[in-house]
DNA sequence: CTCATGACTTCGG
DNA sequence: ACCGAAGCCATGA
């Protein structure tokens, strides 16, 4: 523990706990994993997953409630939006470059703590 | 060592 | 509510 590999493993473990049709944030996963201030690395861990991974990476969004842009012409964002809508999450396109937004008050999942492993 | 970069977050204006 | 700046930390050039 105490390294990025550990944070990566916990990120996947926690992501699997997010209920179907709900979402949480990079920062919250970082805190639950015991690595506050490592939200960017949570995003990095999800980035490494293959597109067809069983880890529900689509349920992780930014604290602003939008699907984080990827510098890939919006392809990743589109895939994430599709996967979310597929499980009943309403995603709205904000005006201009506002991004794809999820109502975090309606779909947010923010437990104080979680049981890892076990 | 310094700089830039990122699926980030928070704070001010 | 919308931005931009600042804070954040590993990684690679």
Coordinates of C-alpha atoms (C1' of nucleotides) in Angstrom, one line a residue:
Chain A
X1 CA 0.0 0.0 0.0
X2 CA 1.0 3.6 0.0
X3 CA 1.7 3.7 -3.7
X4 CA -0.1 4.3 -7.0
X5 CA -0.6 0.6 -7.7
X6 CA -2.5 0.3 -4.4
X7 CA -4.6 3.3 -5.2
X8 CA -5.3 1.9 -8.7
X9 CA -6.5 -1.4 -7.3
X10 CA -8.7 0.2 -4.7
X11 CA -10.1 2.6 -7.4
X12 CA -11.4 -0.4 -9.4
X13 CA -12.6 -2.1 -6.2
X14 CA -14.6 0.9 -5.1
X15 CA -15.9 1.6 -8.6
X16 CA -17.5 -1.8 -8.6
X17 CA -19.4 -0.8 -5.5
X18 CA -21.2 2.1 -7.2
X19 CA -24.8 1.0 -7.6
X20 CA -26.2 0.6 -11.1
X21 CA -27.7 3.9 -12.2
X22 CA -25.7 6.0 -9.7
X23 CA -22.6 8.1 -10.0
X24 CA -19.8 9.3 -7.8
X25 CA -16.7 11.5 -8.2
X26 CA -13.0 11.0 -8.7
X27 CA -12.3 12.9 -5.5
X28 CA -14.7 10.8 -3.5
X29 CA -13.2 7.6 -4.6
X30 CA -9.7 9.0 -3.8
X31 CA -10.9 9.7 -0.2
X32 CA -12.6 6.3 0.2
X33 CA -9.4 4.7 -1.0
X34 CA -7.4 6.6 1.7
X35 CA -5.6 8.9 -0.7
X36 CA -7.1 12.4 -0.5
X37 CA -5.6 14.8 -3.0
X38 CA -5.1 12.0 -5.5
X39 CA -8.3 12.5 -7.6
X40 CA -6.2 13.0 -10.7
X41 CA -4.7 9.6 -10.2
X42 CA -8.1 8.0 -9.9
X43 CA -8.9 9.4 -13.3
X44 CA -5.6 8.0 -14.6
X45 CA -6.4 4.6 -13.2
X46 CA -9.8 4.5 -15.0
X47 CA -8.1 5.7 -18.2
X48 CA -6.0 2.6 -18.3
X49 CA -9.0 0.3 -18.4
X50 CA -9.8 -1.4 -21.7
X51 CA -13.1 -0.1 -23.2
X52 CA -14.8 -3.4 -22.6
X53 CA -13.8 -3.7 -18.9
X54 CA -16.4 -4.9 -16.4
X55 CA -15.4 -2.1 -14.1
X56 CA -18.3 0.4 -14.3
X57 CA -16.0 3.4 -15.0
X58 CA -18.9 5.3 -16.6
X59 CA -20.2 5.9 -13.0
X60 CA -17.3 8.2 -12.1
X61 CA -17.6 11.8 -13.1
X62 CA -16.1 15.1 -11.9
X63 CA -17.1 17.1 -8.9
X64 CA -18.7 19.6 -11.2
X65 CA -21.2 17.0 -12.2
X66 CA -20.0 16.7 -15.8
X67 CA -18.4 13.9 -17.8
X68 CA -14.7 14.8 -17.8
X69 CA -13.4 15.8 -21.3
X70 CA -10.6 13.6 -22.7
X71 CA -8.8 15.4 -25.4
X72 CA -10.0 12.7 -27.9
X73 CA -12.5 14.8 -29.8
X74 CA -15.3 13.8 -27.4
X75 CA -15.3 10.1 -28.2
X76 CA -14.7 9.0 -24.7
X77 CA -17.3 11.3 -23.4
X78 CA -19.8 10.0 -25.9
X79 CA -19.1 6.4 -24.9
X80 CA -19.5 7.3 -21.2
X81 CA -22.8 9.1 -21.9
X82 CA -24.2 6.1 -23.8
X83 CA -23.3 3.7 -21.0
X84 CA -24.8 5.9 -18.4
X85 CA -28.1 6.4 -20.3
X86 CA -28.1 2.7 -20.9
X87 CA -28.5 2.3 -17.2
X88 CA -31.2 5.0 -16.8
X89 CA -29.0 8.0 -15.9
X90 CA -30.3 11.2 -17.5
X91 CA -27.4 13.2 -19.1
X92 CA -28.0 16.7 -20.4
X93 CA -25.9 18.6 -22.8
X94 CA -25.1 22.1 -21.5
X95 CA -25.0 25.1 -23.7
X96 CA -21.8 25.9 -25.5
X97 CA -18.8 24.0 -24.3
X98 CA -20.6 23.3 -21.0
X99 CA -20.2 19.6 -21.3
X100 CA -22.4 16.6 -20.6
X101 CA -24.0 17.0 -17.2
X102 CA -25.5 14.5 -14.7
X103 CA -27.7 15.7 -11.8
X104 CA -25.5 14.7 -9.0
X105 CA -28.1 15.4 -6.4
X106 CA -30.4 12.9 -8.0
X107 CA -27.9 10.2 -9.0
X108 CA -24.9 10.9 -6.6
X109 CA -23.6 8.1 -4.4
X110 CA -21.3 9.3 -1.6
X111 CA -21.0 6.8 1.3
X112 CA -18.8 7.9 4.2
X113 CA -16.8 4.7 4.0
X114 CA -16.8 1.3 2.3
X115 CA -15.7 -2.2 3.0
X116 CA -12.7 -3.1 0.8
X117 CA -11.7 -6.7 0.1
X118 CA -13.4 -8.9 2.7
Chain B
dC1 C1' 16.5 19.9 -11.7
dT2 C1' 12.8 22.5 -14.2
dC3 C1' 8.6 22.3 -17.2
dA4 C1' 4.6 20.6 -19.0
dT5 C1' 0.7 17.6 -18.7
dG6 C1' -3.5 15.2 -16.9
dA7 C1' -10.9 11.1 -17.1
dC8 C1' -9.1 16.6 -10.6
dT9 C1' -10.8 20.0 -6.9
dT10 C1' -11.5 24.2 -4.5
dC11 C1' -11.6 29.1 -4.0
dG12 C1' -12.4 34.0 -5.5
dG13 C1' -14.4 37.3 -8.3
Chain C
dA1 C1' -23.8 30.2 -12.3
dC2 C1' -19.6 30.8 -15.0
dC3 C1' -14.5 31.3 -15.3
dG4 C1' -9.8 31.6 -14.2
dA5 C1' -6.3 30.8 -10.9
dA6 C1' -4.2 28.2 -7.6
dG7 C1' -3.4 23.9 -5.3
dC8 C1' -2.5 19.2 -6.0
dC9 C1' 0.8 15.0 -7.2
dA10 C1' 2.9 11.4 -10.2
dT11 C1' 5.3 11.0 -14.7
dG12 C1' 7.9 11.8 -18.6
dA13 C1' 10.7 15.1 -21.6

